[in-house]
Tab-separated table of C-alpha atoms and ligand atoms in Angstrom:
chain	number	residue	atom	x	y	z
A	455	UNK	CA	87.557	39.691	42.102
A	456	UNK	CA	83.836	39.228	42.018
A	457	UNK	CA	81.763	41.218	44.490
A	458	UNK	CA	78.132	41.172	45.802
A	459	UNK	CA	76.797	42.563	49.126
A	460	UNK	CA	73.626	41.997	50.973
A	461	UNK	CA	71.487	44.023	53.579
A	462	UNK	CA	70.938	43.023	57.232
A	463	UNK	CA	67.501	43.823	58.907
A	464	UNK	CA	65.651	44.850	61.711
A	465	UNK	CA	62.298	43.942	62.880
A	466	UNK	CA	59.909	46.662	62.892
A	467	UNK	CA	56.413	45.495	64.426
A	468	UNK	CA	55.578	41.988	65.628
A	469	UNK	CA	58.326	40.127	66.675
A	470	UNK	CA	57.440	36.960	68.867
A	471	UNK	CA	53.336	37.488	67.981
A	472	UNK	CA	54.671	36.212	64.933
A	473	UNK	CA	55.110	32.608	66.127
A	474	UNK	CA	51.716	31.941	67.028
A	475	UNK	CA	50.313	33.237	63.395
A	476	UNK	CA	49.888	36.863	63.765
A	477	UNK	CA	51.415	39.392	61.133
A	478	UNK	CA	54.743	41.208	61.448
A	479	UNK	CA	56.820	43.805	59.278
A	480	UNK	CA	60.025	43.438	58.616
A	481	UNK	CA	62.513	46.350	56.644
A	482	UNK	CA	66.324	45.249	55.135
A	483	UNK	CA	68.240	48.541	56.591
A	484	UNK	CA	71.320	49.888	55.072
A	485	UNK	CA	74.143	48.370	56.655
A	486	UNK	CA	76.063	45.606	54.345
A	487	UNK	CA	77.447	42.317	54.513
A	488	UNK	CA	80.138	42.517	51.221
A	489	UNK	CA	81.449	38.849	49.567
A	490	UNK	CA	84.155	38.874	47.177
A	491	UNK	CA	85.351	35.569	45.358
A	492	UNK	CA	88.503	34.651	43.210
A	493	UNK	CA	89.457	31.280	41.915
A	494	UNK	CA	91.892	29.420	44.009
A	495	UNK	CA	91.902	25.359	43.989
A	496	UNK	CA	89.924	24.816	47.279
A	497	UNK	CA	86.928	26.646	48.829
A	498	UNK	CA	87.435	28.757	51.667
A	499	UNK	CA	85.999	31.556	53.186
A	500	UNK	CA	87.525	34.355	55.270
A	501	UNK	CA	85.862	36.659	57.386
A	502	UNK	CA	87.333	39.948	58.021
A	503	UNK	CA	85.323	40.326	61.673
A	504	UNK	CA	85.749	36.300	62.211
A	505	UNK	CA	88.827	35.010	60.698
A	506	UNK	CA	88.623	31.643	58.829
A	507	UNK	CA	85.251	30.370	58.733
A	508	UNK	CA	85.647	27.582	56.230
A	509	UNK	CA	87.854	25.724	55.144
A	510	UNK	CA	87.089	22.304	53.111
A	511	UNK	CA	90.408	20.976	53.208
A	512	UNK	CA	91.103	21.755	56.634
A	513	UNK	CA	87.749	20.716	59.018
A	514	UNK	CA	87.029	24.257	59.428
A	515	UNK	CA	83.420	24.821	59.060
A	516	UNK	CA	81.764	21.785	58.521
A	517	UNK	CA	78.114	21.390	58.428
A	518	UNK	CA	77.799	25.190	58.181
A	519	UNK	CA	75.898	27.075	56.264
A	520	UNK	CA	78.714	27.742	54.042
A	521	UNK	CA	79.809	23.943	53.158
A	522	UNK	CA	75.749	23.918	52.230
A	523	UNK	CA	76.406	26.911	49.802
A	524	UNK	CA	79.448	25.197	48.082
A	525	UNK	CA	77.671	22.166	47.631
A	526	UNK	CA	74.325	23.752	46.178
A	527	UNK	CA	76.047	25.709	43.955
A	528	UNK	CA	78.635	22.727	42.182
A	529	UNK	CA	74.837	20.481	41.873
A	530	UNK	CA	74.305	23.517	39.706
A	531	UNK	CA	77.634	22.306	37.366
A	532	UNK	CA	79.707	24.411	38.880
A	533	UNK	CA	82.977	23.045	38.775
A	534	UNK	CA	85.448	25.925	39.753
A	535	UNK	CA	86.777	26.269	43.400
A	536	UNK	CA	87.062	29.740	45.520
A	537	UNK	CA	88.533	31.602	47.752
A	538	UNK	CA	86.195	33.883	49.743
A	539	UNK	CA	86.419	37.184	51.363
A	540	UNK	CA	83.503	38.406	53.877
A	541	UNK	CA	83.379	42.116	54.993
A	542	UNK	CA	80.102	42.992	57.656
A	543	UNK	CA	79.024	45.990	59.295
A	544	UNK	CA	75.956	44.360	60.712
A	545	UNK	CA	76.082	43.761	64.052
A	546	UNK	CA	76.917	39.922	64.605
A	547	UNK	CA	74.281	37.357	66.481
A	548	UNK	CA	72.075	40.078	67.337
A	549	UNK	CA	69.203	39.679	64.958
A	550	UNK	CA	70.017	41.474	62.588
A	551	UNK	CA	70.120	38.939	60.170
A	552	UNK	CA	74.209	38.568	59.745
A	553	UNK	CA	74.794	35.317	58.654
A	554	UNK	CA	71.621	35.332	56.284
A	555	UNK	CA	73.227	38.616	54.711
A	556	UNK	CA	76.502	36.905	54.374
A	557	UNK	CA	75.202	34.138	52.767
A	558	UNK	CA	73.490	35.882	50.053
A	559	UNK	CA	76.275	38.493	48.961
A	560	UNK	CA	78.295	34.792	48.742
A	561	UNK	CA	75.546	33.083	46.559
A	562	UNK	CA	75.309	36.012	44.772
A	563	UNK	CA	79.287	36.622	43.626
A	564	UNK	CA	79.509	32.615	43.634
A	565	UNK	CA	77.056	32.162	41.038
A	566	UNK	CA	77.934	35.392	38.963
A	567	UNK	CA	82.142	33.885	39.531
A	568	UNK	CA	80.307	30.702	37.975
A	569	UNK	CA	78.631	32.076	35.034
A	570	UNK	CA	75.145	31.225	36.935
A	571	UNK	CA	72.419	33.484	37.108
A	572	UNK	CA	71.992	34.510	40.507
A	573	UNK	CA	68.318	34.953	40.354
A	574	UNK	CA	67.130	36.495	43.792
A	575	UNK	CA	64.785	33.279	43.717
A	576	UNK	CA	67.577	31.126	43.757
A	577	UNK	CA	69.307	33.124	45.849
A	578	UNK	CA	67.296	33.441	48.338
A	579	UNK	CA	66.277	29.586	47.870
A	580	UNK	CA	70.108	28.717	48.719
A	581	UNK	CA	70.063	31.361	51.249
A	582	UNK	CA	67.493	29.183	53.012
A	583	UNK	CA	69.222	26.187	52.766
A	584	UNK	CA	72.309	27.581	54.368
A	585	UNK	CA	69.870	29.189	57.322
A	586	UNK	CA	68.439	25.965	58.408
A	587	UNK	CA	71.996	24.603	58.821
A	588	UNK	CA	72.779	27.451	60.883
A	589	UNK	CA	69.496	27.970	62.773
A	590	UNK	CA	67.529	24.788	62.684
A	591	UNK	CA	64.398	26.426	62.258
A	592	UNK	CA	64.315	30.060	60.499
A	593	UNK	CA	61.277	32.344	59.587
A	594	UNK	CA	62.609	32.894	56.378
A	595	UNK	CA	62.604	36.768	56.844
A	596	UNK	CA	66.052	37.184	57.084
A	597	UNK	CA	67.065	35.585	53.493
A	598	UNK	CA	63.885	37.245	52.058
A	599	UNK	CA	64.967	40.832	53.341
A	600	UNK	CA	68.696	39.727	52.165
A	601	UNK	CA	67.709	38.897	48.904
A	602	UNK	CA	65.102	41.101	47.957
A	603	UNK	CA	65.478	44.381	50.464
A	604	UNK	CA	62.448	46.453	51.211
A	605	UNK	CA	59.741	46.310	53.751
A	606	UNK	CA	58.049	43.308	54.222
A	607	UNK	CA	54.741	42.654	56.062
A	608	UNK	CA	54.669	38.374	56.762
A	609	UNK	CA	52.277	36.392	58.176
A	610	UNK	CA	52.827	32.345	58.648
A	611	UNK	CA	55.283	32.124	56.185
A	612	UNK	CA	53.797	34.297	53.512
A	613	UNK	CA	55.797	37.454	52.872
A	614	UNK	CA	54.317	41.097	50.989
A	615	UNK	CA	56.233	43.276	50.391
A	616	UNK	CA	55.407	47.196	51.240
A	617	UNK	CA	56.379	49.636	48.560
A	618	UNK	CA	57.097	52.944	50.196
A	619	UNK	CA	59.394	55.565	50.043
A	620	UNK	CA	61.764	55.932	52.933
A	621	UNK	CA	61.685	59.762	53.845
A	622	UNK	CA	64.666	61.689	53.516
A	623	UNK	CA	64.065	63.433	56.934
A	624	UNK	CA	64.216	60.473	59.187
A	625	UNK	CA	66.275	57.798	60.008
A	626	UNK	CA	66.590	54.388	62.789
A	627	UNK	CA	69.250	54.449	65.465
A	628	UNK	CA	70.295	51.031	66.158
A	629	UNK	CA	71.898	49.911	69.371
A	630	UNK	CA	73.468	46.889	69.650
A	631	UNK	CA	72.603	45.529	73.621
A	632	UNK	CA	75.926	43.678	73.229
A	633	UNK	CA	73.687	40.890	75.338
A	634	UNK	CA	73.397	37.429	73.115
A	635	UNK	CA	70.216	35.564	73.831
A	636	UNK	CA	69.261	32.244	72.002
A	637	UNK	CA	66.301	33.266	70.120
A	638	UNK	CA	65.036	29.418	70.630
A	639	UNK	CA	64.969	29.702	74.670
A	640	UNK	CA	63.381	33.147	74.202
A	641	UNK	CA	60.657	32.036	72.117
A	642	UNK	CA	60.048	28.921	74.012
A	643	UNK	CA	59.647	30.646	77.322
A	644	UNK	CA	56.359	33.127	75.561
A	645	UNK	CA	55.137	30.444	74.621
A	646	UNK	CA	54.967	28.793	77.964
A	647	UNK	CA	53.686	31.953	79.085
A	648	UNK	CA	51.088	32.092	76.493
A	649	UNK	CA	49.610	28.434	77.882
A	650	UNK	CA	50.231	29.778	81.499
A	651	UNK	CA	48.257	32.859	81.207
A	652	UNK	CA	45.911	32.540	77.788
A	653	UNK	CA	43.138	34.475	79.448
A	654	UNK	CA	45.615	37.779	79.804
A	655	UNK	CA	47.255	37.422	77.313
A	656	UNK	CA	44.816	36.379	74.027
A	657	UNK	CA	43.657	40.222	74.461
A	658	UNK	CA	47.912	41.273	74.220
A	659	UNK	CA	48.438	39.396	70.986
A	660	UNK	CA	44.727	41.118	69.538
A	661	UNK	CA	46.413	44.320	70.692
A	662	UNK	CA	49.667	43.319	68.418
A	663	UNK	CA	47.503	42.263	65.861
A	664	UNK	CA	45.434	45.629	65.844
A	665	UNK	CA	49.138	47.719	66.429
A	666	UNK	CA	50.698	45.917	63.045
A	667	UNK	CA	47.779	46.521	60.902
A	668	UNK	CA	47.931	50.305	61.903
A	669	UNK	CA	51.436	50.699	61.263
A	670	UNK	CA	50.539	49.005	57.644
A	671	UNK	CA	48.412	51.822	57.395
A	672	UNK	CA	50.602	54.793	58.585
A	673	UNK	CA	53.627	53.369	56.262
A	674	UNK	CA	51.226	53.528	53.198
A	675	UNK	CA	50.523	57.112	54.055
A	676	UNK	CA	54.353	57.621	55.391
A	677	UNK	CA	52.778	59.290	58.254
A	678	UNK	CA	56.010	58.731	60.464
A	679	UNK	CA	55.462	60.876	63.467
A	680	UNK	CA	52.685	58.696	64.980
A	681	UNK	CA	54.346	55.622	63.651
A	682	UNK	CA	56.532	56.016	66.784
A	683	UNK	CA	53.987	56.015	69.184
A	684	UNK	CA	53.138	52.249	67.880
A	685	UNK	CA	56.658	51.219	68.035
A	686	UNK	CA	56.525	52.367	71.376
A	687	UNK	CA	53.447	50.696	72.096
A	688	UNK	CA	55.109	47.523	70.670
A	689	UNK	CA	58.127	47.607	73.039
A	690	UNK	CA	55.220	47.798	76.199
A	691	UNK	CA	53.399	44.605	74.796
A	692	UNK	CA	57.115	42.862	74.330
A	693	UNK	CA	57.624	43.712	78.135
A	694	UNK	CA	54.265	42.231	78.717
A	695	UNK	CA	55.506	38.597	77.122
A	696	UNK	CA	58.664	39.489	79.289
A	697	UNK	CA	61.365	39.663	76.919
A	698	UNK	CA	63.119	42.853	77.923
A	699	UNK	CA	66.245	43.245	79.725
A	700	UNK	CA	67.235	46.131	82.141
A	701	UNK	CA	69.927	46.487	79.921
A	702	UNK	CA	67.555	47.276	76.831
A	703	UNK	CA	64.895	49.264	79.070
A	704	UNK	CA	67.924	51.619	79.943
A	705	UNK	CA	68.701	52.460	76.702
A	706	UNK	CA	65.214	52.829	75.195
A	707	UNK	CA	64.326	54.882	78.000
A	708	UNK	CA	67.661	57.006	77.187
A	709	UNK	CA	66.984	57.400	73.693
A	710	UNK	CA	63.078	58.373	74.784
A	711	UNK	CA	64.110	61.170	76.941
A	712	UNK	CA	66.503	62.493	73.979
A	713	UNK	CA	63.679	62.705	71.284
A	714	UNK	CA	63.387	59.062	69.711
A	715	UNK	CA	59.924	59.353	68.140
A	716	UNK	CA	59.583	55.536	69.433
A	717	UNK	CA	61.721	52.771	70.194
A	718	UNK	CA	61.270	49.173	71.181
A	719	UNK	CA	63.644	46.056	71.117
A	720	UNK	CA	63.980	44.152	67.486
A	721	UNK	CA	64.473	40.312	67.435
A	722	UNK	CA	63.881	38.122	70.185
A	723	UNK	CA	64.847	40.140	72.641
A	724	UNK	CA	66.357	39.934	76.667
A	725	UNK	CA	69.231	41.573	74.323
A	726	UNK	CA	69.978	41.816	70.688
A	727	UNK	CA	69.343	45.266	69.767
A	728	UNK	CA	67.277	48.587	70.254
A	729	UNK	CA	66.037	50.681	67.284
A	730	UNK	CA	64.867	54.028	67.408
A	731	UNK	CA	62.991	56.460	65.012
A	732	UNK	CA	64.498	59.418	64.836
A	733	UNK	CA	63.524	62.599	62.945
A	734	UNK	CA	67.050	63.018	61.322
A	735	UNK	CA	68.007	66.555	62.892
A	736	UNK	CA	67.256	65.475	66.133
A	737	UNK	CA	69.677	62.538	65.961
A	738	UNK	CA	73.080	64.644	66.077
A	739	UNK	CA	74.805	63.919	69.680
A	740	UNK	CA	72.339	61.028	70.630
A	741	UNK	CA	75.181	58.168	69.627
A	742	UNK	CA	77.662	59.825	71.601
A	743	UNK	CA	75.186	59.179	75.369
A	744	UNK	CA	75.185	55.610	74.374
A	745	UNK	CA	78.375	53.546	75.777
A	746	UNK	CA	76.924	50.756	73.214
A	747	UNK	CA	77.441	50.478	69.566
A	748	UNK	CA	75.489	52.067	67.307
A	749	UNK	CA	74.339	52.545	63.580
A	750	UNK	CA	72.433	54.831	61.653
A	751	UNK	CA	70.337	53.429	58.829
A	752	UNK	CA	67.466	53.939	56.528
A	753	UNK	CA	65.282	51.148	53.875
A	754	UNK	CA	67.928	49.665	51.750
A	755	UNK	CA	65.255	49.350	48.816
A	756	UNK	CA	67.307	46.528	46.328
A	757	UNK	CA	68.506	43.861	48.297
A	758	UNK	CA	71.273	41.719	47.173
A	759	UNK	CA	73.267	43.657	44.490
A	760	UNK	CA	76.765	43.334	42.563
A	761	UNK	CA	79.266	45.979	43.311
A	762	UNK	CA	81.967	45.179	41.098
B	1922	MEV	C1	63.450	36.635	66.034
B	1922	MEV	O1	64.229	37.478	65.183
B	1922	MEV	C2	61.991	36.906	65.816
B	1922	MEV	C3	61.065	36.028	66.621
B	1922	MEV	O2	59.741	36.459	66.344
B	1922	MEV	C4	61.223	34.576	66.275
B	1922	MEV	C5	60.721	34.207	64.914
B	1922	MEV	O3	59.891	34.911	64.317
B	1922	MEV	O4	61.146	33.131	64.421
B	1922	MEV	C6	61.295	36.195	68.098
């Protein structure tokens, strides 16, 4: 069998400012989304968390981002048919990027099962494609992050990536809320606050604007004790634009009062999930006061690779 995996992602600074122009980073975080392919004589694909996810004999799937993959990838002349196998530790429909992950470790071990050259452009293109079937509108972050890994500062479209070096000595706790939220509804509603209350809150989405170039700064210098303080400072102007949850607020004031050096919703919020910064020594027992789910994870640095 052909393998490939893909990281998920987490939103570090920025989320929902975003939207109306202003820049955010983003960081692909070392939990995997794994694809392995063999040749069979129809295309499927099997999730281990999901079950059967497509099937293009049997109506499973259809108009998914996976019958977009298939398709893509025969206009490319391939002509071979496969069965597929998806293995994911990322949390699922959380923001975390899942699907986009998936996606890409499929592209990937599709085209390499094809004798294509899975070029993270192309990738990443396909990635897209797939996304917009499944989302209607996506950033692009999440295939970018997939594809490529690292840290990536975006504004309007435009991603940069950040090379750093991920110190050893600390890592991000992410909680998963276990609260979906449709990230359209959620975005919509800031928005109509935005136009509700410009006056008030022009001078929060300066403040975001000011917090992301800062934490620009302090990752170029890897000064990661004070780059807490901004995530936490990020997580008060996300309350502001009211897309917290008691739910999250709970937890991020659990994992404050047990030495997080910050921590602040990721995604869209009124759910999804909670990360934390954590110097690494501090972080032993912390999982075990959460009733949630949790991971630890650092930078996955290389994006989309083959593992087989
Ligand atoms: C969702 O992961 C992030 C938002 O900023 C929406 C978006 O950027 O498309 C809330």
């Amino acid at each position: 069998m052909i393998c490939s995996k893909a990281p998920g992602k987490i939103i570090l600074f920025g989320e929902h400012f975003v939207v109306k122009g202003l820049p955010g980073i983003g960081m692909a975080v070392s939990s995997y989304a794994k694809a392995c392919v063999e040749e069979s004589d129809k295309n499927t694909v099997l999730s281990k968390q999901l079950g059967l996810v497509y099937d293009e004999a049997g109506g499973v799937g259809f108009g998914s981002g996976f019958e977009v993959i298939f398709k893509l990838i025969a206009s490319m002349g391939c002509s071979k048919r496969a069965r597929a196998y998806i293995d994911s530790s990322i949390f699922m429909g959380s923001g975390m990027g899942s699907s986009a992950a998936s996606s890409v470790a499929l592209i990937h071990a599709l085209m390499r099962f094809c004798g294509l050259d899975p070029s993270k452009e192309v990738v990443s293109r396909i990635a897209f494609e797939a996304e917009k079937a499944v989302h209607g509108k996506p950033s692009g972050i999440d295939n970018t992050l997939a594809t490529y890994g690292g840290l990536l500062y975006y504004r309007s479209g435009v991603f940069e990536r950040i090379d750093i070096k991920w110190p050893e000595e600390y890592s991000l706790l992410v909680v998963n809320t276990g609260i979906h939220r449709e990230t359209g509804v959620v975005v919509k509603e800031v928005l109509d606050l935005y136009e509700r209350r410009r006056e008030v809150l022009e001078h929060i989405y300066r403040a975001a604007e000011e917090l992301v170039n800062q934490a620009l700064a302090m990752l170029r210098r890897g000064d990661f004790e004070n780059l807490g303080e901004l995530m936490n400072i990020n997580q008060g102007l996300l309350y502001t634009v009211n897309v917290s949850c008691p739910k999250c607020e709970e937890i991020i004031w659990l994992l404050r009062r047990n030495k997080a050096l910050g921590v602040k919703l990721s995604g869209a919020g009124r759910g999804g999930i909670i990360i934390a910064l954590y110097r690494k020594k501090d972080l032993e027992g912390v999982r075990q006061l959460l009733k949630e789910e949790s991971l630890v994870v650092s930078l996955d640095e290389q994006g989309v690779l083959s593992i087989s």
